[in-house]
mmCIF file with all atom_site columns, C-alpha atoms in Angstrom:
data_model
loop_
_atom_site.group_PDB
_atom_site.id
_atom_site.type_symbol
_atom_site.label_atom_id
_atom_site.label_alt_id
_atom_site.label_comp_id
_atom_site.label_asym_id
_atom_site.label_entity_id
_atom_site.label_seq_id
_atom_site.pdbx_PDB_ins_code
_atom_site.Cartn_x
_atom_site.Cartn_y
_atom_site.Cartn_z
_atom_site.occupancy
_atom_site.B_iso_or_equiv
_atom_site.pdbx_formal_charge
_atom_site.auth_seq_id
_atom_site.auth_comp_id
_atom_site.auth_asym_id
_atom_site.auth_atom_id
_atom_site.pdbx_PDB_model_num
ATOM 1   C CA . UNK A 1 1   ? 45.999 7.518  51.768 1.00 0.00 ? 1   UNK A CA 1
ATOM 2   C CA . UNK A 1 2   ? 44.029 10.838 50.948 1.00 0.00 ? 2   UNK A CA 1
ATOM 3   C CA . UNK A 1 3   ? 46.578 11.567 48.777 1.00 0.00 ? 3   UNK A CA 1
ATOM 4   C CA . UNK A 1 4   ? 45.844 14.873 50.410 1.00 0.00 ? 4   UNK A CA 1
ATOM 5   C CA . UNK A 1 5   ? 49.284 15.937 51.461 1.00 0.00 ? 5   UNK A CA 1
ATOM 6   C CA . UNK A 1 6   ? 50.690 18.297 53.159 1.00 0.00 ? 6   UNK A CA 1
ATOM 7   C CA . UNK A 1 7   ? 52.491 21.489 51.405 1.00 0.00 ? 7   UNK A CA 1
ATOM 8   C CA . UNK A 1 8   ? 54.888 23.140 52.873 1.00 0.00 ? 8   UNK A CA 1
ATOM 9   C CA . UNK A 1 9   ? 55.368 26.523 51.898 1.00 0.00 ? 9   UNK A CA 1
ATOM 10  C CA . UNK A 1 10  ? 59.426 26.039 52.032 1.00 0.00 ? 10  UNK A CA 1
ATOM 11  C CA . UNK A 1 11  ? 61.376 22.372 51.998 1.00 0.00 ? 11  UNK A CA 1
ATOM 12  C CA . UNK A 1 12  ? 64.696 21.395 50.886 1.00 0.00 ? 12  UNK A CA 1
ATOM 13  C CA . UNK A 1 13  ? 62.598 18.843 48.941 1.00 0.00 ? 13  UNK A CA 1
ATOM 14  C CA . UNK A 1 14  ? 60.435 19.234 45.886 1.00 0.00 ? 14  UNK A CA 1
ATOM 15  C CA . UNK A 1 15  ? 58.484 17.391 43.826 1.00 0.00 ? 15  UNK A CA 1
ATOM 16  C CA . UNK A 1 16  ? 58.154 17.537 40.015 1.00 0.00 ? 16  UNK A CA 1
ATOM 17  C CA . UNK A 1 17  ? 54.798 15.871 39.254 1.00 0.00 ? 17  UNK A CA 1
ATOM 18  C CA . UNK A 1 18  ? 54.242 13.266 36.530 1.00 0.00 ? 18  UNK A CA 1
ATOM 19  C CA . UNK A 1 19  ? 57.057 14.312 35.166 1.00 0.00 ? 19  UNK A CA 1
ATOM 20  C CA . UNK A 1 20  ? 59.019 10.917 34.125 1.00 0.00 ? 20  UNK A CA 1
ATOM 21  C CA . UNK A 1 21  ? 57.077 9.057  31.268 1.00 0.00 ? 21  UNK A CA 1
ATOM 22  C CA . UNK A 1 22  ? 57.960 5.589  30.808 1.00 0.00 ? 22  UNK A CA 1
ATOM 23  C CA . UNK A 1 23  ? 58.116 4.537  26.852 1.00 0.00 ? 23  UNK A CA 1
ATOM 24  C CA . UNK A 1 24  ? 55.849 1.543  27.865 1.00 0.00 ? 24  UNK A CA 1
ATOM 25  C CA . UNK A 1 25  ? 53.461 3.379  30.042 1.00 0.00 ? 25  UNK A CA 1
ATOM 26  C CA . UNK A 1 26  ? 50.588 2.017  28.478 1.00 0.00 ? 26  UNK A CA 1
ATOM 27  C CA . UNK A 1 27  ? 50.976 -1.514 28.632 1.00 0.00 ? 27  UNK A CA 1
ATOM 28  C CA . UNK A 1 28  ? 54.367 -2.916 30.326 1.00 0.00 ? 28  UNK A CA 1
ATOM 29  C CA . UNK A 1 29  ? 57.037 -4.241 27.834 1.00 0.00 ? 29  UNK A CA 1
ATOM 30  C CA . UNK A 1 30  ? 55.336 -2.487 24.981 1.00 0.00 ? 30  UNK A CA 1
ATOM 31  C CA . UNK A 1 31  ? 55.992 0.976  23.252 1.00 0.00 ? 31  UNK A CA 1
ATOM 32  C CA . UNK A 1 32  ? 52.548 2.731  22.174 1.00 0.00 ? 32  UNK A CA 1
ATOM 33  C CA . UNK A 1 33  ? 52.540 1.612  18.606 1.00 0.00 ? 33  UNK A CA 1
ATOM 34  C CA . UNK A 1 34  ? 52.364 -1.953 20.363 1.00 0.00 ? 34  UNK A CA 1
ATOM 35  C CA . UNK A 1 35  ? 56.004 -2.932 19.455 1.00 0.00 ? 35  UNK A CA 1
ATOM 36  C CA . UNK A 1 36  ? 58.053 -5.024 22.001 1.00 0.00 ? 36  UNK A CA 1
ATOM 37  C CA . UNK A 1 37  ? 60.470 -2.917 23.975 1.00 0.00 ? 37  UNK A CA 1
ATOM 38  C CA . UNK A 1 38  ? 64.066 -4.001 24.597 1.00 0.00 ? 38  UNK A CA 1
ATOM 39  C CA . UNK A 1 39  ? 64.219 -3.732 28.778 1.00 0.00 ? 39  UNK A CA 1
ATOM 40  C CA . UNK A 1 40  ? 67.610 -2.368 28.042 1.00 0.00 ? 40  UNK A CA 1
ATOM 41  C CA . UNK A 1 41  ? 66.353 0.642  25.985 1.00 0.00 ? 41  UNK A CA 1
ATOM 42  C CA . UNK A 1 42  ? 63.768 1.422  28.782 1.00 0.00 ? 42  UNK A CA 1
ATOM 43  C CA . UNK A 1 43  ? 66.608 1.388  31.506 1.00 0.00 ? 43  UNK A CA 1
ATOM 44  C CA . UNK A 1 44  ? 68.494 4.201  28.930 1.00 0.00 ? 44  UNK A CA 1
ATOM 45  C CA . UNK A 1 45  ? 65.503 6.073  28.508 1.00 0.00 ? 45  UNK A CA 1
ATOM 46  C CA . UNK A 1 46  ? 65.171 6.220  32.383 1.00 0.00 ? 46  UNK A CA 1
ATOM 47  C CA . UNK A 1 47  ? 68.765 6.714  32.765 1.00 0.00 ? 47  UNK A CA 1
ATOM 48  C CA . UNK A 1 48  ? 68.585 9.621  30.151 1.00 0.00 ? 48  UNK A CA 1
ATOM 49  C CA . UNK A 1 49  ? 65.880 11.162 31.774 1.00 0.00 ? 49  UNK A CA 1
ATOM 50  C CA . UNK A 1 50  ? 68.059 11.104 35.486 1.00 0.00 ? 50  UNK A CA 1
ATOM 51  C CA . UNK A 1 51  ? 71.041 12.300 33.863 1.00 0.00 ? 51  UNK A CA 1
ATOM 52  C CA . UNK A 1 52  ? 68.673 14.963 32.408 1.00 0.00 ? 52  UNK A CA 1
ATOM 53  C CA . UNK A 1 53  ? 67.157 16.050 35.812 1.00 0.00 ? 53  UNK A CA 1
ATOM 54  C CA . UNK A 1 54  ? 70.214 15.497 37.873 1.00 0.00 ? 54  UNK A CA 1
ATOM 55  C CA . UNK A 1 55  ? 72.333 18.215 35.470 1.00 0.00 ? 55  UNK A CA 1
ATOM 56  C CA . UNK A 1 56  ? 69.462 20.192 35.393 1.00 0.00 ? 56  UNK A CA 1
ATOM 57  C CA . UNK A 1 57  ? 68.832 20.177 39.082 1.00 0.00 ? 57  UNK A CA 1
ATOM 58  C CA . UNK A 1 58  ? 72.624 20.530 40.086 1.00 0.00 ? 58  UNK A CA 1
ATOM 59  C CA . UNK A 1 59  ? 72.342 24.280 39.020 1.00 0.00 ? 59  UNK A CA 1
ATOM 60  C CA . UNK A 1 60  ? 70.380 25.460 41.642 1.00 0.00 ? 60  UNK A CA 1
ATOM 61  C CA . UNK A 1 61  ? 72.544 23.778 44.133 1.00 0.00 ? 61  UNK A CA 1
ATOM 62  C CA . UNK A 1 62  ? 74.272 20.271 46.186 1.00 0.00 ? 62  UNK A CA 1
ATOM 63  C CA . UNK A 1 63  ? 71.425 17.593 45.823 1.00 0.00 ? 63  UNK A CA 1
ATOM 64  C CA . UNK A 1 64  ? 71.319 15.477 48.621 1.00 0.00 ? 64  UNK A CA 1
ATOM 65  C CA . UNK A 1 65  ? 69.140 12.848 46.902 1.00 0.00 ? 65  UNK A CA 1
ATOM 66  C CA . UNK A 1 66  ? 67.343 12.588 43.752 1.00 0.00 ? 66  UNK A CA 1
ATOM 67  C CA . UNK A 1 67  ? 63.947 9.611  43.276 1.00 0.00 ? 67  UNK A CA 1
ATOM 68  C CA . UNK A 1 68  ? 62.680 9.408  40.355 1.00 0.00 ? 68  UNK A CA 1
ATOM 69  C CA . UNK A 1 69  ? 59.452 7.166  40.240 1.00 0.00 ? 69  UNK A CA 1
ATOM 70  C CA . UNK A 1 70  ? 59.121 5.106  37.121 1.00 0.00 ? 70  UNK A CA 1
ATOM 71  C CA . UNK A 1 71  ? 55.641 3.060  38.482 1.00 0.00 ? 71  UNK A CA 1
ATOM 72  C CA . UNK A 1 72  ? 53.316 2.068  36.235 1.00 0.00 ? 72  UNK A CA 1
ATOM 73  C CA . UNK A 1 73  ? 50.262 2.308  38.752 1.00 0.00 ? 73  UNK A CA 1
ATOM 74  C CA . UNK A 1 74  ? 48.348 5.583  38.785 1.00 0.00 ? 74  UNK A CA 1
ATOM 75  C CA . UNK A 1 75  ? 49.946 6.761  42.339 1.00 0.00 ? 75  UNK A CA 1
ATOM 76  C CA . UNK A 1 76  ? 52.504 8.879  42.009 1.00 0.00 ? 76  UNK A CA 1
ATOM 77  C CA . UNK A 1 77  ? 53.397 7.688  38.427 1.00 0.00 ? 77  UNK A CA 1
ATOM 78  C CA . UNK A 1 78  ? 56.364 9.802  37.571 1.00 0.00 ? 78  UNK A CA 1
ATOM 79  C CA . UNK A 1 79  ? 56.801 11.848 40.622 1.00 0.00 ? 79  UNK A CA 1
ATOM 80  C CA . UNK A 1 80  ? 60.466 13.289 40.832 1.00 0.00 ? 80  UNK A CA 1
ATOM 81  C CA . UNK A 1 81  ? 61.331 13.845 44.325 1.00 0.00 ? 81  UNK A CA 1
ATOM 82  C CA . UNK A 1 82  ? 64.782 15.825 44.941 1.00 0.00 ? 82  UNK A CA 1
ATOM 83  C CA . UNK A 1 83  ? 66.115 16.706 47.995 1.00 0.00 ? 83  UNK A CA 1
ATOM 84  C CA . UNK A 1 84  ? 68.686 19.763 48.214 1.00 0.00 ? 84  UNK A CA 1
ATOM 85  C CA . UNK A 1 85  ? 70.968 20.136 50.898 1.00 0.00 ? 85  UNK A CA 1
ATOM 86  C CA . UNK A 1 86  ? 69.462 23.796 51.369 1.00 0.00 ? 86  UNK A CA 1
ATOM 87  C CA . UNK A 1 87  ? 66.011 25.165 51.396 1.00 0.00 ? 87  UNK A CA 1
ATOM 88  C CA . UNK A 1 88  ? 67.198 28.268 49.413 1.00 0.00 ? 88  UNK A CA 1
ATOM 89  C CA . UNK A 1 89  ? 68.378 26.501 46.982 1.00 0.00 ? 89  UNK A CA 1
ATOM 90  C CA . UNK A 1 90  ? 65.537 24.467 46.612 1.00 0.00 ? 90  UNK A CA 1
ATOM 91  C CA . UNK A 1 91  ? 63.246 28.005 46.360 1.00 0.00 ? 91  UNK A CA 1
ATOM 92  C CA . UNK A 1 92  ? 65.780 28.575 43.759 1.00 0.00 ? 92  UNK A CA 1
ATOM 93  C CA . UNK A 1 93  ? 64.646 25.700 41.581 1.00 0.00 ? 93  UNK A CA 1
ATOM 94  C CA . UNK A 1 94  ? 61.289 26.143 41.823 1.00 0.00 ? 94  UNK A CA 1
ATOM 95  C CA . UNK A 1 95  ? 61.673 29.963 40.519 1.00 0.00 ? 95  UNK A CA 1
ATOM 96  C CA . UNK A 1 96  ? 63.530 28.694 37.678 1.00 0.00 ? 96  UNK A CA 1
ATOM 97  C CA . UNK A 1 97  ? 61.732 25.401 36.515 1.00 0.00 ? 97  UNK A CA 1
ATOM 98  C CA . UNK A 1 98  ? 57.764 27.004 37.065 1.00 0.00 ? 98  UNK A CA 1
ATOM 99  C CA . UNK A 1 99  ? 56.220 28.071 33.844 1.00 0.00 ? 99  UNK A CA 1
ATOM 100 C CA . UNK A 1 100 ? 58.783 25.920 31.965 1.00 0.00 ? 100 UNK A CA 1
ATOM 101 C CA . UNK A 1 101 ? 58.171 22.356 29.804 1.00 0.00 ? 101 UNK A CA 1
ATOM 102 C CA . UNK A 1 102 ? 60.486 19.217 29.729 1.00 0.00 ? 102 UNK A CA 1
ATOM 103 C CA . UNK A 1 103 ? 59.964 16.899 26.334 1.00 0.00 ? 103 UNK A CA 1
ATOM 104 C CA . UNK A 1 104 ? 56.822 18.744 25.637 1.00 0.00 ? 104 UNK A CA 1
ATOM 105 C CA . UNK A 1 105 ? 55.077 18.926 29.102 1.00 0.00 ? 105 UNK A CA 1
ATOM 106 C CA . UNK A 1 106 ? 54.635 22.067 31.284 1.00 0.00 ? 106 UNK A CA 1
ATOM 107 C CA . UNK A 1 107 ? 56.781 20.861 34.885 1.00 0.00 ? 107 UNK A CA 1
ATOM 108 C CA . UNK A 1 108 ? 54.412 21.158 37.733 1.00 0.00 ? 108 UNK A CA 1
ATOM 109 C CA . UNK A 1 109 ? 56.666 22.263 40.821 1.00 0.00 ? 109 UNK A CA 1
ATOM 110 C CA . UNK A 1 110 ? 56.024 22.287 44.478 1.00 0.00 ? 110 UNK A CA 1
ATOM 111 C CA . UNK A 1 111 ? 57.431 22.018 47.875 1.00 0.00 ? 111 UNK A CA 1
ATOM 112 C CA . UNK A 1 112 ? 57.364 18.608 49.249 1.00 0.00 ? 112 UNK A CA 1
ATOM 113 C CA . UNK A 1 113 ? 56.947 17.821 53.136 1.00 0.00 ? 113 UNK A CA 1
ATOM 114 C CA . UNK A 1 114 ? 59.127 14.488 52.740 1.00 0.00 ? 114 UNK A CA 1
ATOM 115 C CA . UNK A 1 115 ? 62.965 15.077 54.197 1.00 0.00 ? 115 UNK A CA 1
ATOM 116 C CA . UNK A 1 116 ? 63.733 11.100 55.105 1.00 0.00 ? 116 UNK A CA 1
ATOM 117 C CA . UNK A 1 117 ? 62.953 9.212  51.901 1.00 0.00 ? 117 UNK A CA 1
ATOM 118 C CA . UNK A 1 118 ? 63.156 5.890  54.192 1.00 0.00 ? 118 UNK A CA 1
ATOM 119 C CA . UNK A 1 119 ? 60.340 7.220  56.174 1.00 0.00 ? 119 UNK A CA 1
ATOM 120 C CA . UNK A 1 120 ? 58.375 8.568  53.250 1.00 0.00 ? 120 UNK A CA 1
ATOM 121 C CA . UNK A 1 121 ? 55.029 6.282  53.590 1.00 0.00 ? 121 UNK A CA 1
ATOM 122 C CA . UNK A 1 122 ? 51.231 7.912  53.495 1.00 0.00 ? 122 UNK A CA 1
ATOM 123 C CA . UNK A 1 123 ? 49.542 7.047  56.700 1.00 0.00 ? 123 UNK A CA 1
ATOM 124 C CA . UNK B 2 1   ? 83.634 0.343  19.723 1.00 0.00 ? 1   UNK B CA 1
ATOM 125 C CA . UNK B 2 2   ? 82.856 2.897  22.814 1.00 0.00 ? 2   UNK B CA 1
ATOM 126 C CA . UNK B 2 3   ? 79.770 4.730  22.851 1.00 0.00 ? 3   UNK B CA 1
ATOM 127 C CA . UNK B 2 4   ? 79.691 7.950  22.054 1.00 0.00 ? 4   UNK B CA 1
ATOM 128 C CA . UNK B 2 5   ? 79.752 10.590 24.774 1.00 0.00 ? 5   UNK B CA 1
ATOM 129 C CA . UNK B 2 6   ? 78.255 13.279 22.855 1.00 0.00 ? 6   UNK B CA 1
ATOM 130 C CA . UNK B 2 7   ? 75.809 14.817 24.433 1.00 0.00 ? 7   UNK B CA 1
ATOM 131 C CA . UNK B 2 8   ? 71.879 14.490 24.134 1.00 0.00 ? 8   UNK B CA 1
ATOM 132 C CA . UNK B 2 9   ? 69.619 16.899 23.754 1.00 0.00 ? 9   UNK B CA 1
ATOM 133 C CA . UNK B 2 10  ? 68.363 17.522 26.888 1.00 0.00 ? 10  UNK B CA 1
ATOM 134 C CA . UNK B 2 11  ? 64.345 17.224 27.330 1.00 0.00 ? 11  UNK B CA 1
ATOM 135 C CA . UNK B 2 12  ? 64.021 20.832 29.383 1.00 0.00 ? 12  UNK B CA 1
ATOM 136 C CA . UNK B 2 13  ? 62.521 23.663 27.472 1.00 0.00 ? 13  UNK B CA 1
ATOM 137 C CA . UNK B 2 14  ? 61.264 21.428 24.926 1.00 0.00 ? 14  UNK B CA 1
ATOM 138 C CA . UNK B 2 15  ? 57.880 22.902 24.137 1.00 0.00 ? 15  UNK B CA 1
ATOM 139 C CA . UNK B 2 16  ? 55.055 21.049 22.698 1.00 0.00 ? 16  UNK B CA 1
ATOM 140 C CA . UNK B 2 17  ? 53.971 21.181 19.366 1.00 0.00 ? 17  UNK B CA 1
ATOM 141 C CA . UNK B 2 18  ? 51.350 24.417 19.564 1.00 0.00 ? 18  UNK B CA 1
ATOM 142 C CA . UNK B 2 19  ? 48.428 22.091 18.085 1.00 0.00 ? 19  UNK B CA 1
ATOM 143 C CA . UNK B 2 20  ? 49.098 19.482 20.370 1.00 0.00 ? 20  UNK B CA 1
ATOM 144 C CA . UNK B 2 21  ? 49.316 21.509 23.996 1.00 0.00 ? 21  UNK B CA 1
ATOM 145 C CA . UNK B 2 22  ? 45.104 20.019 24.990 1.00 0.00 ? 22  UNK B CA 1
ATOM 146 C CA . UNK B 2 23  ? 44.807 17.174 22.879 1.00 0.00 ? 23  UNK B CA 1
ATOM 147 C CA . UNK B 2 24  ? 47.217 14.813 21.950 1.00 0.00 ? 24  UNK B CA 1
ATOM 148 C CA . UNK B 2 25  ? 49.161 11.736 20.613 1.00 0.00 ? 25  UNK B CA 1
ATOM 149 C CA . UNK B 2 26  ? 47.848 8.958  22.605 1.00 0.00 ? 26  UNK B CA 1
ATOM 150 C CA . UNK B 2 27  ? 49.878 8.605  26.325 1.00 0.00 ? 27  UNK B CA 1
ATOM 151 C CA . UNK B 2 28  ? 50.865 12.222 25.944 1.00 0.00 ? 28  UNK B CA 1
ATOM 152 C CA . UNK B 2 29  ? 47.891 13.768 27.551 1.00 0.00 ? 29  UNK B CA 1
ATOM 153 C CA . UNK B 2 30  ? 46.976 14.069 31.933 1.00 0.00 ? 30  UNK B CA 1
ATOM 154 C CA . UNK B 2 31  ? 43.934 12.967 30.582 1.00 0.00 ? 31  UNK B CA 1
ATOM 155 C CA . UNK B 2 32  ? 44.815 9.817  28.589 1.00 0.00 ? 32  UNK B CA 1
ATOM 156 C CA . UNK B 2 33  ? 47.619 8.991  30.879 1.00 0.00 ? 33  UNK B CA 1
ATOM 157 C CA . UNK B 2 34  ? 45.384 8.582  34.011 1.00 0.00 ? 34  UNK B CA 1
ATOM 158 C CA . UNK B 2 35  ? 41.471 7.847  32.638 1.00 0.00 ? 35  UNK B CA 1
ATOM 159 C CA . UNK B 2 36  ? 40.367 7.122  36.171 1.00 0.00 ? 36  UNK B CA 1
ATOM 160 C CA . UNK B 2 37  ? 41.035 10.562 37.496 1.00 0.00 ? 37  UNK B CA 1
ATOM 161 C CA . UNK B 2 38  ? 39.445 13.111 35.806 1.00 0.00 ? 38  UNK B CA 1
ATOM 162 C CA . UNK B 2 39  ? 38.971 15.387 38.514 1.00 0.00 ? 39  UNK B CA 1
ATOM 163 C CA . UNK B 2 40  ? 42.762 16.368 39.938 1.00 0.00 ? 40  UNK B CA 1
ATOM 164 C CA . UNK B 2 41  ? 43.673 15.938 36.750 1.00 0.00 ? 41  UNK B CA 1
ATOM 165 C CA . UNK B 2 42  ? 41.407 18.841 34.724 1.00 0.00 ? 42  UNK B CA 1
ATOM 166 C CA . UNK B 2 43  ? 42.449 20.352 37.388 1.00 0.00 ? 43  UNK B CA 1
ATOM 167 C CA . UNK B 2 44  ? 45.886 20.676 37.352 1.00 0.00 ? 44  UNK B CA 1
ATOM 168 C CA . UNK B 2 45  ? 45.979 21.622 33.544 1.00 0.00 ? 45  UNK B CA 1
ATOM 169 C CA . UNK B 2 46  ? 43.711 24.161 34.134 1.00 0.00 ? 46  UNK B CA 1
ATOM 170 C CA . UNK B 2 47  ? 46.352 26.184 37.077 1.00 0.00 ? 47  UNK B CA 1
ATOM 171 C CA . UNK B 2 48  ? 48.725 24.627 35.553 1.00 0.00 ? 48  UNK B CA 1
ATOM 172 C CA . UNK B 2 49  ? 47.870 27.205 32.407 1.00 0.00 ? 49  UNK B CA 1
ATOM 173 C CA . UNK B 2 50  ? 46.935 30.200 34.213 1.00 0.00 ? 50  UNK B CA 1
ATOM 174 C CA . UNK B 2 51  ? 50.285 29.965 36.233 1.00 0.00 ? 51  UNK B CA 1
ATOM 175 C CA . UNK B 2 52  ? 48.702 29.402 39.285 1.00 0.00 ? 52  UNK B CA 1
ATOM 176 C CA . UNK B 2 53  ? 50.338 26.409 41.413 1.00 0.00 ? 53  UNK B CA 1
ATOM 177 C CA . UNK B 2 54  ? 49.867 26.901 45.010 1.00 0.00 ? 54  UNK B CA 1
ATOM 178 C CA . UNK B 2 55  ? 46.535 24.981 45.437 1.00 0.00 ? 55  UNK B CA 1
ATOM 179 C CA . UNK B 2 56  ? 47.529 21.785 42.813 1.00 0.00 ? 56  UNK B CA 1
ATOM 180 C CA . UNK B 2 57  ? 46.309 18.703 44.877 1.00 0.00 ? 57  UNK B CA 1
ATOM 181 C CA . UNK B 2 58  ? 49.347 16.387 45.222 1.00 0.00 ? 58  UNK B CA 1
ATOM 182 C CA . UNK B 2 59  ? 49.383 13.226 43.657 1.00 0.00 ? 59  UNK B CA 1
#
Protein backbone atom coordinates (compact mmCIF):
# COMPACT_ATOMS: atom_id res chain seq x y z
CA UNK A 1 0.00 0.00 0.00
CA UNK A 2 1.01 3.70 -0.92
CA UNK A 3 -0.48 4.62 2.03
CA UNK A 4 -1.56 7.31 -0.37
CA UNK A 5 -5.26 7.35 0.21
CA UNK A 6 -7.90 8.75 -1.01
CA UNK A 7 -9.69 11.96 0.74
CA UNK A 8 -12.86 12.60 0.33
CA UNK A 9 -13.90 15.98 0.73
CA UNK A 10 -17.27 14.76 2.70
CA UNK A 11 -17.79 11.01 4.40
CA UNK A 12 -19.86 9.86 7.16
CA UNK A 13 -16.47 8.47 8.29
CA UNK A 14 -13.46 10.19 9.75
CA UNK A 15 -10.36 9.48 10.91
CA UNK A 16 -8.53 10.89 13.96
CA UNK A 17 -4.83 10.18 13.30
CA UNK A 18 -2.41 8.72 15.85
CA UNK A 19 -4.56 9.62 18.18
CA UNK A 20 -4.76 6.44 20.69
CA UNK A 21 -1.33 5.97 22.54
CA UNK A 22 -0.83 2.72 24.04
CA UNK A 23 1.02 2.97 27.69
CA UNK A 24 3.46 0.27 26.31
CA UNK A 25 4.02 1.72 22.93
CA UNK A 26 7.55 1.46 23.12
CA UNK A 27 8.24 -1.95 23.87
CA UNK A 28 5.06 -4.40 24.37
CA UNK A 29 4.23 -5.32 28.05
CA UNK A 30 6.34 -2.47 29.30
CA UNK A 31 5.44 1.18 30.41
CA UNK A 32 8.30 3.78 29.30
CA UNK A 33 10.15 3.87 32.55
CA UNK A 34 10.65 0.02 31.67
CA UNK A 35 8.23 -1.25 34.41
CA UNK A 36 6.05 -4.37 33.66
CA UNK A 37 2.51 -3.47 32.75
CA UNK A 38 -0.49 -5.32 34.19
CA UNK A 39 -2.45 -6.43 30.65
CA UNK A 40 -5.46 -5.53 32.67
CA UNK A 41 -4.45 -1.85 33.21
CA UNK A 42 -3.66 -1.55 29.42
CA UNK A 43 -7.21 -2.96 28.50
CA UNK A 44 -8.61 0.14 31.06
CA UNK A 45 -6.45 2.56 29.59
CA UNK A 46 -7.84 1.52 26.10
CA UNK A 47 -11.22 1.22 27.43
CA UNK A 48 -10.86 4.79 29.00
CA UNK A 49 -9.71 6.19 25.99
CA UNK A 50 -13.11 4.57 23.91
CA UNK A 51 -15.34 5.66 26.52
CA UNK A 52 -13.53 9.03 26.07
CA UNK A 53 -14.00 9.23 22.23
CA UNK A 54 -17.30 7.51 22.07
CA UNK A 55 -18.94 10.43 24.62
CA UNK A 56 -17.06 12.81 22.89
CA UNK A 57 -18.07 11.73 19.45
CA UNK A 58 -21.83 11.06 20.38
CA UNK A 59 -22.30 14.95 20.41
CA UNK A 60 -22.09 15.56 16.99
CA UNK A 61 -24.46 12.82 16.26
CA UNK A 62 -25.72 8.59 16.05
CA UNK A 63 -22.32 6.72 15.49
CA UNK A 64 -22.75 3.88 13.48
CA UNK A 65 -19.36 2.37 14.39
CA UNK A 66 -16.42 3.45 16.24
CA UNK A 67 -12.41 1.44 15.58
CA UNK A 68 -10.04 2.40 17.48
CA UNK A 69 -6.54 0.93 16.44
CA UNK A 70 -4.32 0.06 19.34
CA UNK A 71 -1.29 -1.65 16.88
CA UNK A 72 1.95 -1.45 17.85
CA UNK A 73 3.42 -1.48 14.17
CA UNK A 74 4.04 1.90 12.56
CA UNK A 75 0.82 1.59 10.09
CA UNK A 76 -1.88 3.20 11.21
CA UNK A 77 -0.77 3.07 14.92
CA UNK A 78 -3.60 4.78 16.68
CA UNK A 79 -5.88 5.64 13.90
CA UNK A 80 -9.54 6.26 15.23
CA UNK A 81 -11.91 5.51 12.57
CA UNK A 82 -15.73 6.54 13.35
CA UNK A 83 -18.42 6.15 11.23
CA UNK A 84 -21.65 8.47 11.70
CA UNK A 85 -24.84 7.56 10.46
CA UNK A 86 -24.87 11.09 8.60
CA UNK A 87 -22.36 12.97 6.63
CA UNK A 88 -23.49 16.28 8.28
CA UNK A 89 -22.94 15.19 11.27
CA UNK A 90 -19.73 13.92 10.60
CA UNK A 91 -18.76 17.71 9.00
CA UNK A 92 -20.00 18.61 12.34
CA UNK A 93 -17.24 16.83 14.20
CA UNK A 94 -14.61 17.77 12.27
CA UNK A 95 -15.56 21.67 12.81
CA UNK A 96 -15.57 21.06 16.38
CA UNK A 97 -12.53 18.68 17.14
CA UNK A 98 -9.87 20.71 14.42
CA UNK A 99 -7.52 23.00 16.20
CA UNK A 100 -8.26 21.14 19.47
CA UNK A 101 -5.74 18.62 21.71
CA UNK A 102 -6.72 15.31 23.52
CA UNK A 103 -4.14 14.32 26.60
CA UNK A 104 -1.73 16.82 25.30
CA UNK A 105 -1.75 16.20 21.46
CA UNK A 106 -3.25 18.51 18.78
CA UNK A 107 -6.22 15.86 17.00
CA UNK A 108 -5.49 15.66 13.36
CA UNK A 109 -9.05 15.30 11.62
CA UNK A 110 -10.04 14.27 8.19
CA UNK A 111 -12.59 12.69 6.05
CA UNK A 112 -12.06 9.09 5.51
CA UNK A 113 -13.09 7.20 2.16
CA UNK A 114 -13.76 3.83 4.22
CA UNK A 115 -17.83 3.23 4.74
CA UNK A 116 -17.65 -0.90 5.12
CA UNK A 117 -15.06 -1.50 7.83
CA UNK A 118 -15.17 -5.36 6.64
CA UNK A 119 -14.00 -4.24 3.32
CA UNK A 120 -11.51 -1.71 4.58
CA UNK A 121 -8.10 -3.35 3.10
CA UNK A 122 -5.31 -1.12 1.01
CA UNK A 123 -4.95 -2.64 -2.37
CA UNK B 1 -16.49 -3.23 47.04
CA UNK B 2 -17.91 -1.70 43.53
CA UNK B 3 -15.85 0.55 41.63
CA UNK B 4 -16.44 3.82 41.64
CA UNK B 5 -18.44 5.40 38.83
CA UNK B 6 -17.18 8.78 39.21
CA UNK B 7 -16.23 10.15 36.37
CA UNK B 8 -12.65 10.64 34.77
CA UNK B 9 -11.30 13.41 33.51
CA UNK B 10 -11.73 13.22 30.11
CA UNK B 11 -8.40 13.52 27.83
CA UNK B 12 -10.09 16.29 25.22
CA UNK B 13 -8.88 19.80 25.56
CA UNK B 14 -6.05 18.75 27.55
CA UNK B 15 -3.28 20.98 26.27
CA UNK B 16 0.31 20.22 26.48
CA UNK B 17 2.59 21.59 28.76
CA UNK B 18 3.75 25.01 26.68
CA UNK B 19 7.58 23.84 26.96
CA UNK B 20 6.85 20.56 25.86
CA UNK B 21 4.52 21.26 22.48
CA UNK B 22 8.16 20.31 19.87
CA UNK B 23 10.17 18.38 22.08
CA UNK B 24 9.23 16.05 24.51
CA UNK B 25 9.08 13.26 27.20
CA UNK B 26 10.22 10.28 25.41
CA UNK B 27 7.03 8.40 23.31
CA UNK B 28 5.24 11.72 23.41
CA UNK B 29 6.63 13.18 20.29
CA UNK B 30 5.48 12.23 16.05
CA UNK B 31 8.98 12.18 15.93
CA UNK B 32 10.03 9.72 18.68
CA UNK B 33 6.93 7.72 18.26
CA UNK B 34 7.65 6.74 14.59
CA UNK B 35 11.80 7.20 13.99
CA UNK B 36 11.48 5.60 10.59
CA UNK B 37 9.29 8.26 9.11
CA UNK B 38 10.58 11.45 9.27
CA UNK B 39 9.15 12.80 6.29
CA UNK B 40 5.01 12.58 6.74
CA UNK B 41 5.70 13.03 9.98
CA UNK B 42 7.59 16.78 10.02
CA UNK B 43 5.12 17.15 7.97
CA UNK B 44 2.10 16.85 9.62
CA UNK B 45 3.33 18.93 12.71
CA UNK B 46 4.24 21.51 10.61
CA UNK B 47 0.13 21.99 9.00
CA UNK B 48 -0.78 20.60 11.76
CA UNK B 49 0.48 24.15 13.51
CA UNK B 50 -0.40 26.53 10.93
CA UNK B 51 -4.04 25.07 10.89
CA UNK B 52 -3.80 23.86 7.64
CA UNK B 53 -5.17 20.10 7.21
CA UNK B 54 -6.42 19.50 3.83
CA UNK B 55 -3.17 18.18 2.22
CA UNK B 56 -1.93 15.86 5.56
CA UNK B 57 -0.81 12.55 3.81
CA UNK B 58 -2.84 9.74 5.46
CA UNK B 59 -1.24 7.29 7.43
Amino acid sequence: CSRLHTKPSISPTLLLANMYQRPDMITPGVDPQGQPLDPTKIQQHFEDFYEDLFEELNKYGEIESLNICDNLADHMVGNVYVQFREEEHAAEAVRNLSGRFYAGRPIIVDFSPVTDFREATCR
Amino acid sequence: PSHSKSKRASGFDMAPPTSNLMSSAPGQGFQDQLPGMPQPMSALSQSMFTGGSAQLGSL
